[in-house]
Coordinates of C-alpha atoms in Angstrom, one line a residue:
Chain A
M282 CA 149.1 60.0 -31.9
S283 CA 145.9 59.9 -29.8
Q284 CA 144.1 62.4 -31.9
E285 CA 144.3 60.1 -34.9
Y286 CA 142.4 57.3 -33.1
T287 CA 138.8 57.3 -32.2
F288 CA 137.8 56.6 -28.6
K289 CA 135.5 58.4 -26.2
I290 CA 136.3 58.8 -22.5
Y291 CA 133.3 59.4 -20.3
K292 CA 135.2 59.7 -17.1
E293 CA 139.0 59.8 -16.5
P294 CA 139.9 56.9 -14.3
D295 CA 142.3 57.5 -11.4
L296 CA 145.0 54.9 -12.2
R297 CA 148.7 55.2 -11.7
R298 CA 150.3 52.0 -12.9
S299 CA 147.7 49.7 -14.3
S300 CA 147.5 46.5 -16.4
L301 CA 145.1 46.0 -19.3
V302 CA 143.2 42.7 -19.6
L303 CA 141.4 42.2 -22.9
G304 CA 138.9 39.7 -24.2
W305 CA 137.0 39.4 -27.5
S306 CA 133.3 38.6 -27.7
E307 CA 133.7 36.0 -30.5
D308 CA 136.2 33.9 -28.6
M309 CA 135.7 30.2 -28.4
S310 CA 133.5 29.2 -25.5
N311 CA 133.0 32.9 -25.1
L312 CA 136.1 32.8 -22.8
G313 CA 137.4 36.3 -23.3
R314 CA 134.1 38.0 -22.6
K315 CA 133.2 35.7 -19.7
A316 CA 136.6 36.1 -18.0
T317 CA 136.7 39.9 -18.4
G318 CA 133.0 40.1 -17.4
Y319 CA 133.8 38.0 -14.3
L320 CA 136.6 40.4 -13.3
N321 CA 134.3 43.4 -13.8
R322 CA 131.7 41.9 -11.6
K323 CA 134.0 40.8 -8.8
L324 CA 136.2 43.8 -8.8
K325 CA 133.4 46.3 -9.5
G326 CA 134.8 47.5 -12.8
Q327 CA 133.3 50.8 -13.9
E328 CA 132.8 51.5 -17.6
F329 CA 134.7 54.7 -18.5
A330 CA 135.4 54.7 -22.2
E331 CA 134.6 53.1 -25.6
I332 CA 135.9 52.9 -29.1
E333 CA 133.6 54.4 -31.7
P334 CA 132.5 51.7 -34.1
E335 CA 132.2 53.5 -37.4
D336 CA 135.7 52.8 -38.8
F337 CA 135.8 49.2 -37.7
F338 CA 132.5 47.6 -38.0
S339 CA 129.9 47.2 -40.8
L340 CA 127.1 49.5 -39.8
G341 CA 124.7 48.5 -42.6
G342 CA 122.1 47.3 -40.1
V343 CA 122.0 45.3 -36.9
A344 CA 122.4 41.6 -36.2
I345 CA 119.7 39.9 -34.2
E346 CA 120.8 37.3 -31.7
G347 CA 118.6 35.6 -29.1
N348 CA 115.6 37.8 -30.3
L349 CA 117.6 41.0 -29.6
A350 CA 119.1 43.5 -31.9
Q351 CA 122.9 43.7 -31.4
F352 CA 125.3 46.5 -31.9
P353 CA 129.1 46.3 -31.9
E354 CA 130.6 47.2 -28.5
S355 CA 134.2 48.0 -27.6
K356 CA 134.3 49.1 -23.9
F357 CA 136.8 49.9 -21.2
Y358 CA 136.2 49.2 -17.5
A359 CA 138.4 50.5 -14.7
C360 CA 138.9 48.4 -11.5
Q361 CA 140.6 51.3 -9.7
E362 CA 141.4 49.6 -6.4
H363 CA 143.3 46.9 -8.2
E364 CA 145.0 49.1 -10.9
L365 CA 143.3 46.9 -13.5
V366 CA 141.6 47.9 -16.8
T367 CA 139.5 45.5 -18.7
F368 CA 138.6 45.9 -22.4
Q369 CA 135.7 43.9 -23.8
S370 CA 135.0 44.1 -27.5
D371 CA 133.6 42.6 -30.6
S372 CA 136.3 41.7 -33.1
P373 CA 136.7 44.6 -35.6
L374 CA 136.0 43.7 -39.2
A375 CA 138.2 46.4 -40.7
G376 CA 140.9 49.0 -39.7
W377 CA 142.5 46.5 -37.4
Y378 CA 145.8 48.4 -37.0
K379 CA 144.0 51.6 -36.1
F380 CA 141.6 49.9 -33.8
L381 CA 144.3 48.1 -31.8
N382 CA 146.4 51.3 -31.6
S383 CA 143.3 53.0 -30.3
V384 CA 143.0 50.4 -27.5
L385 CA 146.6 51.0 -26.5
D386 CA 146.3 54.8 -26.8
A387 CA 143.4 54.9 -24.5
A388 CA 145.1 52.4 -22.1
E389 CA 148.5 54.2 -22.1
H390 CA 147.4 57.8 -22.1
H391 CA 144.3 57.6 -19.9
C392 CA 145.1 54.6 -17.6
R393 CA 148.9 54.6 -17.5
V394 CA 148.8 50.9 -18.5
K395 CA 152.2 49.3 -18.2
E396 CA 151.4 45.7 -19.1
L397 CA 149.0 44.0 -21.4
Y398 CA 147.2 40.6 -21.0
T399 CA 145.0 39.1 -23.7
I400 CA 142.7 36.2 -23.2
G401 CA 142.0 33.6 -25.8
A402 CA 140.8 30.0 -26.2
M403 CA 142.1 27.3 -28.6
V404 CA 140.9 23.9 -29.6
S405 CA 142.1 20.9 -27.6
F406 CA 141.5 17.3 -28.5
S407 CA 141.7 16.2 -24.9
A408 CA 138.7 15.1 -22.8
H409 CA 137.0 17.6 -20.5
T410 CA 138.1 15.5 -17.6
A411 CA 141.8 16.4 -18.2
P412 CA 142.9 19.5 -16.3
R413 CA 142.9 22.7 -18.3
Q414 CA 146.3 24.1 -19.3
L415 CA 147.3 27.7 -19.6
L416 CA 149.7 28.7 -22.4
A417 CA 151.5 32.1 -22.6
V418 CA 153.0 33.9 -25.5
V419 CA 154.9 37.0 -24.7
N420 CA 156.3 39.9 -26.6
S421 CA 159.6 40.2 -24.8
A422 CA 162.2 37.9 -23.1
E423 CA 161.8 40.0 -19.9
M424 CA 158.1 39.3 -19.7
K425 CA 158.8 35.6 -20.1
E426 CA 161.2 35.8 -17.2
V427 CA 158.6 37.5 -15.1
L428 CA 156.1 34.7 -15.8
G429 CA 158.6 32.1 -14.7
Q430 CA 157.0 31.9 -11.2
Y431 CA 153.6 30.9 -12.4
E432 CA 152.2 27.6 -13.6
L433 CA 152.2 28.3 -17.3
A434 CA 153.4 26.6 -20.5
R435 CA 155.8 29.3 -21.8
D436 CA 157.8 27.5 -24.6
L437 CA 155.3 27.4 -27.4
D438 CA 156.7 27.1 -31.0
Y439 CA 154.1 28.1 -33.7
Q440 CA 153.9 29.5 -37.1
T441 CA 150.6 30.3 -38.8
P442 CA 149.7 27.4 -41.2
P443 CA 149.0 28.2 -44.9
G444 CA 145.4 29.4 -45.4
E445 CA 145.1 30.7 -41.9
R446 CA 145.7 34.1 -40.3
P447 CA 147.1 35.2 -37.0
T448 CA 144.7 36.1 -34.2
L449 CA 143.9 39.6 -33.2
N450 CA 145.7 38.9 -29.9
S451 CA 148.9 38.2 -31.8
F452 CA 148.4 41.4 -33.8
L453 CA 147.9 43.4 -30.6
L454 CA 150.9 41.8 -28.9
W455 CA 153.0 42.8 -31.9
I456 CA 151.8 46.4 -31.8
A457 CA 152.4 46.5 -28.1
K458 CA 155.9 45.3 -28.6
G459 CA 156.5 48.2 -31.0
R460 CA 155.3 50.6 -28.3
N461 CA 157.5 49.0 -25.6
I462 CA 154.5 47.7 -23.7
P463 CA 155.3 44.2 -22.3
G464 CA 152.4 41.9 -23.1
V465 CA 151.2 38.3 -22.7
S466 CA 148.7 36.4 -24.8
L467 CA 147.0 33.8 -22.5
W468 CA 145.6 30.8 -24.2
V469 CA 143.4 28.0 -22.7
P470 CA 142.9 24.9 -24.8
I471 CA 139.2 23.9 -24.6
P472 CA 137.9 20.4 -25.4
F473 CA 136.6 20.7 -29.0
Y474 CA 133.1 19.5 -28.0
L475 CA 132.7 22.4 -25.6
A476 CA 133.9 25.1 -28.0
A477 CA 130.4 26.4 -28.8
M478 CA 129.4 26.2 -25.1
E479 CA 130.8 27.9 -22.0
D480 CA 133.6 26.2 -20.2
A481 CA 133.8 27.3 -16.5
Q482 CA 137.0 25.3 -16.0
A483 CA 138.7 27.3 -18.7
Q484 CA 137.5 30.5 -17.2
K485 CA 138.8 29.5 -13.8
K486 CA 142.1 28.6 -15.2
V487 CA 142.8 32.0 -16.7
L488 CA 141.2 33.9 -13.9
S489 CA 143.2 32.0 -11.3
F490 CA 146.4 33.2 -13.0
L491 CA 145.2 36.8 -13.0
N492 CA 144.1 36.5 -9.4
E493 CA 147.6 35.4 -8.4
R494 CA 149.4 37.8 -10.7
F495 CA 147.6 40.9 -9.4
D496 CA 146.8 39.6 -5.9
L497 CA 143.1 40.1 -6.4
K498 CA 141.9 37.8 -3.6
I499 CA 138.9 36.7 -5.6
D500 CA 136.5 34.2 -4.1
F501 CA 135.9 31.6 -6.8
S502 CA 133.2 29.7 -5.0
D503 CA 130.5 30.7 -7.6
L504 CA 132.7 29.5 -10.4
D505 CA 133.6 26.3 -8.6
Q506 CA 129.8 25.7 -8.4
E507 CA 129.5 26.2 -12.1
I508 CA 132.4 23.8 -12.7
R509 CA 130.7 21.1 -10.5
E510 CA 127.4 21.6 -12.4
Q511 CA 129.1 21.4 -15.8
N512 CA 130.9 18.2 -14.8
E513 CA 127.7 16.7 -13.5
Q514 CA 125.9 17.5 -16.7
L515 CA 128.6 15.9 -18.8
A516 CA 128.6 12.9 -16.5
R517 CA 124.8 12.6 -17.1
A518 CA 125.4 12.8 -20.8
R519 CA 127.9 10.0 -20.6
S520 CA 125.7 7.7 -18.6
R521 CA 122.6 8.4 -20.7
F522 CA 124.4 8.0 -24.1
P523 CA 126.9 5.1 -24.3
Q524 CA 128.2 6.5 -27.6
I525 CA 129.2 9.7 -25.9
D526 CA 130.8 7.8 -23.1
D527 CA 132.7 5.6 -25.6
Y528 CA 134.1 8.7 -27.4
I529 CA 135.1 10.4 -24.2
N530 CA 136.7 7.2 -22.9
R531 CA 138.8 7.1 -26.0
L532 CA 139.8 10.7 -25.7
E533 CA 140.7 10.0 -22.0
S534 CA 143.0 7.2 -23.3
N535 CA 144.7 9.7 -25.6
L536 CA 143.1 8.1 -28.7
M537 CA 142.0 10.3 -31.6
L538 CA 138.5 10.1 -32.9
S539 CA 137.8 10.2 -36.6
E540 CA 136.5 13.5 -38.1
E541 CA 133.0 12.0 -38.3
E542 CA 133.1 10.9 -34.7
N543 CA 134.3 14.3 -33.6
G544 CA 131.3 15.9 -35.4
E545 CA 129.0 13.4 -33.8
L546 CA 130.3 14.0 -30.3
I547 CA 130.1 17.8 -30.7
K548 CA 126.5 17.5 -31.9
K549 CA 125.4 15.1 -29.2
I550 CA 126.9 17.1 -26.4
E551 CA 125.6 20.4 -27.7
D552 CA 122.1 19.0 -28.1
F553 CA 122.2 17.5 -24.6
L554 CA 123.5 20.7 -22.9
R555 CA 121.0 22.9 -24.8
E556 CA 118.2 20.8 -23.7
G557 CA 119.2 21.5 -20.1
G558 CA 121.3 18.4 -19.5
Chain B
M253 CA 151.1 55.1 -43.4
G254 CA 153.4 55.7 -46.3
I255 CA 156.2 54.5 -48.5
R256 CA 159.5 53.3 -47.4
F257 CA 162.5 53.5 -49.8
Y258 CA 165.5 51.3 -49.5
Q259 CA 167.4 53.2 -52.3
E260 CA 166.6 55.9 -54.8
P261 CA 167.6 54.6 -58.2
Q262 CA 168.3 57.0 -61.1
L263 CA 165.7 56.2 -63.8
E264 CA 165.0 57.8 -67.1
N265 CA 161.3 58.4 -67.7
P266 CA 160.4 55.0 -66.4
I267 CA 157.1 53.1 -67.0
L268 CA 155.2 51.7 -64.1
V269 CA 153.9 48.2 -64.4
A270 CA 151.6 47.1 -61.6
G271 CA 150.1 43.7 -60.7
W272 CA 147.9 42.2 -58.0
P273 CA 146.3 38.8 -57.4
G274 CA 142.9 38.4 -59.0
I275 CA 140.9 36.0 -61.2
G276 CA 143.3 33.3 -62.4
N277 CA 146.2 35.4 -61.0
I278 CA 146.6 36.4 -64.6
G279 CA 147.9 39.9 -64.0
I280 CA 150.3 39.2 -61.1
I281 CA 151.8 36.1 -62.9
A282 CA 152.5 38.2 -66.0
V283 CA 154.0 41.1 -64.1
D284 CA 155.9 39.0 -61.6
T285 CA 157.3 36.7 -64.4
L286 CA 158.6 39.8 -66.2
R287 CA 160.1 41.2 -63.0
G288 CA 161.9 37.8 -62.4
I289 CA 163.2 37.5 -66.0
L290 CA 164.5 41.0 -66.0
E291 CA 166.0 40.5 -62.4
A292 CA 164.5 43.8 -61.3
E293 CA 165.8 45.1 -58.0
E294 CA 163.6 45.9 -55.0
F295 CA 163.8 49.5 -53.9
G296 CA 160.8 50.3 -51.7
E297 CA 157.5 49.2 -50.3
I298 CA 154.2 50.6 -49.1
E299 CA 153.9 50.2 -45.3
P300 CA 151.3 47.5 -44.9
W301 CA 149.7 47.7 -41.5
D302 CA 147.0 50.2 -42.3
F303 CA 146.0 48.2 -45.4
F304 CA 146.2 44.6 -44.5
Y305 CA 145.5 42.1 -41.8
P306 CA 148.7 40.1 -41.0
K307 CA 149.3 36.9 -42.8
R308 CA 151.7 35.0 -40.5
V309 CA 152.9 35.1 -36.9
S310 CA 156.1 33.4 -35.8
I311 CA 156.3 32.3 -32.1
R312 CA 159.5 30.7 -30.9
K313 CA 159.9 29.4 -27.4
G314 CA 156.9 31.3 -26.3
I315 CA 158.1 34.7 -27.6
L316 CA 156.3 36.4 -30.5
E317 CA 159.2 37.0 -32.9
D318 CA 157.6 38.3 -36.0
L319 CA 154.3 39.3 -37.6
E320 CA 154.3 39.3 -41.4
F321 CA 152.0 41.3 -43.6
P322 CA 151.1 41.0 -47.3
S323 CA 153.7 43.0 -49.2
S324 CA 153.3 45.8 -51.7
K325 CA 156.8 46.3 -53.2
F326 CA 158.5 48.4 -55.8
Y327 CA 161.3 47.1 -58.1
F328 CA 163.2 48.8 -60.8
K329 CA 165.1 47.7 -63.9
R330 CA 167.0 49.9 -66.3
T331 CA 166.7 48.4 -69.9
E332 CA 167.9 49.5 -73.2
G333 CA 164.4 50.2 -74.3
K334 CA 162.7 51.8 -71.3
D335 CA 163.4 51.9 -67.6
I336 CA 160.7 50.1 -65.7
I337 CA 159.3 50.3 -62.2
F338 CA 157.3 47.3 -61.1
F339 CA 154.7 47.5 -58.3
I340 CA 153.6 44.1 -57.1
G341 CA 151.1 43.6 -54.4
E342 CA 150.6 40.3 -52.6
E343 CA 147.0 41.2 -51.8
Q344 CA 144.5 43.8 -52.8
P345 CA 143.4 46.0 -49.8
T346 CA 139.8 45.2 -49.2
E347 CA 137.1 46.5 -46.9
G348 CA 134.0 45.0 -45.4
G349 CA 134.7 41.4 -46.5
R350 CA 134.8 42.3 -50.3
V351 CA 137.1 40.2 -52.5
Y352 CA 138.6 43.1 -54.5
A353 CA 139.9 46.4 -53.6
E354 CA 137.3 49.1 -53.1
G355 CA 136.8 52.2 -51.0
R356 CA 139.1 54.5 -49.1
K357 CA 142.0 52.1 -48.5
A358 CA 142.2 51.1 -52.2
Y359 CA 142.0 54.7 -53.3
H360 CA 144.8 55.5 -50.9
M361 CA 147.0 52.6 -52.1
A362 CA 146.4 53.6 -55.8
N363 CA 147.5 57.1 -55.0
L364 CA 150.6 55.9 -53.1
A365 CA 151.7 53.8 -56.1
L366 CA 151.3 56.9 -58.3
D367 CA 153.2 59.0 -55.9
V368 CA 156.2 56.8 -56.5
A369 CA 155.6 57.0 -60.3
E370 CA 155.5 60.8 -60.1
K371 CA 158.6 60.9 -57.9
F372 CA 160.5 59.1 -60.7
K373 CA 159.0 61.2 -63.5
C374 CA 157.0 58.3 -64.9
R375 CA 154.1 59.2 -67.1
R376 CA 152.9 55.8 -68.3
V377 CA 151.3 53.1 -66.2
Y378 CA 150.3 49.5 -67.1
T379 CA 148.0 47.4 -65.0
S380 CA 147.0 43.8 -65.7
G381 CA 144.2 41.4 -64.9
A382 CA 141.6 39.0 -66.2
A383 CA 138.8 39.3 -68.7
V384 CA 136.2 36.7 -68.1
A385 CA 135.1 35.6 -71.6
L386 CA 133.1 33.0 -73.6
T387 CA 136.2 31.2 -74.7
H388 CA 137.6 27.7 -74.4
H389 CA 140.7 26.8 -72.5
T390 CA 142.3 25.1 -75.5
T391 CA 142.3 28.4 -77.5
K392 CA 144.9 31.2 -77.2
P393 CA 143.5 33.9 -75.0
R394 CA 143.2 37.4 -76.4
V395 CA 144.2 40.5 -74.5
W396 CA 141.5 43.1 -73.8
A397 CA 143.1 46.5 -73.5
V398 CA 141.5 49.5 -71.8
P399 CA 143.3 52.8 -72.0
N400 CA 142.4 55.9 -69.9
S401 CA 142.9 58.3 -72.8
E402 CA 141.7 58.5 -76.4
S403 CA 145.3 59.2 -77.6
L404 CA 146.4 55.7 -76.6
I405 CA 143.9 53.9 -78.9
P406 CA 146.0 54.1 -82.1
E407 CA 148.9 52.6 -80.2
I408 CA 146.8 49.8 -78.9
R409 CA 145.5 49.0 -82.3
G410 CA 149.1 48.2 -83.2
Y411 CA 149.5 45.5 -80.5
G412 CA 149.1 41.9 -81.6
N413 CA 146.3 39.6 -80.3
T414 CA 144.8 42.6 -78.6
V415 CA 141.2 44.0 -78.7
L416 CA 139.6 47.2 -77.5
M417 CA 136.2 47.0 -75.7
S418 CA 134.5 48.2 -78.9
D419 CA 135.9 45.2 -80.7
I420 CA 134.4 42.7 -78.3
E421 CA 131.2 41.1 -79.4
G422 CA 128.1 42.5 -77.7
R423 CA 130.1 44.9 -75.5
G424 CA 129.6 48.1 -77.4
G425 CA 132.8 49.6 -75.9
H426 CA 131.4 49.2 -72.4
G427 CA 132.4 47.2 -69.3
N428 CA 134.0 47.6 -66.0
I429 CA 137.3 46.6 -64.3
T430 CA 137.0 45.7 -60.7
G431 CA 139.7 46.1 -58.0
L432 CA 142.9 47.9 -58.1
N433 CA 143.6 47.3 -61.8
G434 CA 140.6 49.4 -62.6
L435 CA 141.0 51.9 -59.8
L436 CA 144.6 52.6 -60.6
L437 CA 143.6 53.3 -64.2
G438 CA 141.0 55.8 -63.0
V439 CA 143.2 57.5 -60.5
A440 CA 146.0 57.7 -63.1
K441 CA 143.6 59.5 -65.4
K442 CA 142.6 62.0 -62.6
R443 CA 146.3 62.7 -62.0
G444 CA 147.2 63.0 -65.6
F445 CA 149.1 59.8 -66.2
E446 CA 148.6 57.7 -69.4
A447 CA 147.5 54.2 -68.4
I448 CA 146.5 51.0 -70.0
C449 CA 145.0 47.9 -68.4
L450 CA 145.8 44.6 -70.2
M451 CA 143.5 41.8 -69.4
G452 CA 144.0 38.2 -70.5
E453 CA 140.9 36.2 -71.4
I454 CA 139.9 33.4 -69.0
P455 CA 137.1 31.0 -69.9
V456 CA 133.9 31.8 -68.0
Y457 CA 133.8 28.3 -66.6
L458 CA 137.3 28.6 -65.0
Q459 CA 136.8 32.0 -63.2
G460 CA 135.7 30.5 -59.9
L461 CA 138.3 27.8 -59.7
P462 CA 141.3 28.2 -57.3
L463 CA 143.7 27.8 -60.2
S464 CA 146.1 30.2 -61.9
Y465 CA 145.7 30.6 -65.7
P466 CA 149.2 31.2 -67.0
K467 CA 148.1 30.8 -70.6
A468 CA 146.4 34.2 -70.4
S469 CA 149.4 35.6 -68.4
K470 CA 151.5 34.6 -71.4
S471 CA 149.2 36.5 -73.8
V472 CA 149.4 39.6 -71.6
L473 CA 153.2 39.3 -71.3
E474 CA 153.6 39.0 -75.0
V475 CA 151.8 42.3 -75.4
L476 CA 153.5 44.0 -72.5
S477 CA 157.1 43.0 -73.5
H478 CA 156.4 44.2 -77.0
S479 CA 155.1 47.5 -75.7
L480 CA 158.1 47.9 -73.3
K481 CA 160.5 46.8 -76.1
V482 CA 162.1 44.1 -73.9
E483 CA 162.8 40.6 -75.2
V484 CA 161.8 37.8 -72.9
N485 CA 161.9 34.1 -73.0
L486 CA 158.5 32.8 -71.9
G487 CA 159.5 29.1 -71.6
K488 CA 158.9 29.3 -67.8
L489 CA 155.3 30.3 -68.4
D490 CA 154.8 27.5 -70.9
E491 CA 155.9 24.9 -68.3
L492 CA 153.5 26.4 -65.8
D493 CA 150.8 26.4 -68.4
Q494 CA 151.3 22.7 -69.1
E495 CA 151.0 21.8 -65.5
V496 CA 147.8 23.8 -65.0
E497 CA 146.3 22.7 -68.3
Q498 CA 146.4 19.1 -67.0
R499 CA 144.4 20.0 -63.9
I500 CA 142.0 22.0 -66.0
E501 CA 141.4 19.0 -68.3
E502 CA 140.7 16.8 -65.2
F503 CA 138.2 19.4 -64.0
Y504 CA 136.7 19.7 -67.5
Q505 CA 136.1 15.9 -67.7
Q506 CA 134.0 16.1 -64.5
I507 CA 131.6 18.5 -66.1
P508 CA 128.4 16.6 -67.2
S509 CA 128.8 15.7 -70.9
E510 CA 125.7 17.7 -71.9
I511 CA 127.2 21.0 -70.6
R512 CA 130.6 20.0 -71.8
G513 CA 129.2 19.6 -75.2
Q514 CA 128.0 23.2 -75.1
L515 CA 131.4 24.4 -73.8
D516 CA 133.1 22.5 -76.6
R517 CA 131.4 24.8 -79.0
L518 CA 133.5 27.6 -77.6
K519 CA 136.5 26.0 -79.2
H520 CA 135.2 27.3 -82.5
V521 CA 134.8 30.9 -81.4
T522 CA 137.5 32.7 -83.2
Y523 CA 136.2 36.1 -83.4
A524 CA 138.6 37.6 -85.8
Q525 CA 138.2 34.7 -88.4
P526 CA 135.1 32.7 -87.7
A527 CA 135.8 29.0 -88.4
E528 CA 133.3 26.2 -89.1
P529 CA 130.8 25.5 -87.7
G530 CA 130.8 29.3 -87.1
P531 CA 130.6 31.5 -84.0
I532 CA 127.9 30.7 -81.5
T533 CA 124.6 32.7 -81.7
E534 CA 123.4 35.0 -78.9
E535 CA 120.9 32.4 -78.0
E536 CA 123.5 29.7 -77.7
E537 CA 125.7 32.0 -75.6
K538 CA 122.8 32.6 -73.2
R539 CA 122.2 28.8 -72.9
I540 CA 125.9 28.1 -72.2
M541 CA 126.0 30.7 -69.5
E542 CA 122.8 29.3 -67.9
D543 CA 124.2 25.8 -68.0
V544 CA 127.5 26.9 -66.6
E545 CA 125.8 28.7 -63.8
K546 CA 123.6 25.8 -63.1
F547 CA 126.6 23.4 -62.9
F548 CA 128.5 25.7 -60.5
K549 CA 125.4 26.1 -58.3
K550 CA 125.0 22.4 -58.1
R551 CA 128.7 22.0 -57.1
G552 CA 128.0 24.4 -54.2
G553 CA 131.3 26.3 -54.5
R554 CA 133.4 23.1 -54.4
G555 CA 135.6 24.6 -57.0

């Protein structure tokens, strides 16, 4: 099967029984990329392979973001000491089945991956002051049992609403199921007004679970500092703009805002944080 | 990536009739209505995962139970006239964000559909879609027929309410058919199948609306059932047409009266037998197109 898929291995990692943790670049609050990047930094992940882009991305030119030319990336990192593999990637625009099988081929055949963990964010209509939750969707009853010892919401019922499509994480989880790889999609609901910004609390939530699951012994003091700063910034926004404070107060009282008010809150918070808070 | 058969029916020189969603869903409604009326039996499908992104996930109590893909299924019906294989795709396989099938995946799917046709010794293929035309929604749509072989032209000339491209004003026998309806016609030619694409006319001002256009499906189905020598009751399509017609009228009344006045002139375009006040001139045609474009631009894709 592996010849059919297109990945390039630079250096064979020495892994015996590893787990794959995956995050997409286009995730809300950049959660997938931030969380996998954090693991790579803390656990000294070494890049060892990539998926070639030509079958999966539009290569008609390059996008420019933040003054820089961008190019699609789909890279594997090995954290050998912890038997962990991370995969950071832009979301493919075509050939999804082939792409996702390539990810699992590289993981299974070159890293002896036995479990899969995907990271994703979803919209929450709660205030940022409410504790972040962690939801898990698994691809086998056995995996659900294994997760019983962790603080996770594990009983989600969901069906894709009309007009929407499943996520790449669900697609991957389904393919993994067909290949008998136990897998979990981890989801952190993020307050809607932080969706376009980074949310350190959400990162810590998912990373804390992985820390516990793999006994990584990560020191989160840097992330805790980011959380404190984020909370202080949002507190400043509330004290400076009574309207923001009113909206957030209502969310804290479990009241819904109107669509217009939601839009206004998003804009005011984003403007405030972009200006340095 | 391939074809999965649930059963292998015994068929005698069947005809393949294919349909996919497209403008006004004209083709798929025609083909699927015929399939339903004839109670054709499902016998196989093209495995979807290499062609399509999934359409629905079902999660129950935290466990991913199922992932559904758009289907591309084969059905068969033995009739007294001719045996028929239906191929009905829920979506067209697209690449790079395009709306209609194009490229490697589409070519592969067209070939897989014809592999099934070949396996059952089918030599004739029909596809069906929409022809965007300067017509009015209150007039009966014609069917534009495009064959892939010269030898089919005399037969088409015998179909009722049907025109060849050379009969269509200002076309000079030229045009193009986008998506799988066109591609299948071409691939069929390459592989030596006879094929005809039947396209029901849809008024130019309705092409961008998220509405089906069953009136044109009915025209297509009349031609198709005649050609296949099957008798069908199209009452179901009439009901659907009445429902849609009401919504079209509501939309039509929202068009500014100045433009609507231009569009009203299309009611008098009866190409075969021009009626008073006569067919519109080229200049008027141009103006109508400009007005329609202007109107839709202003609406900003709110259709």
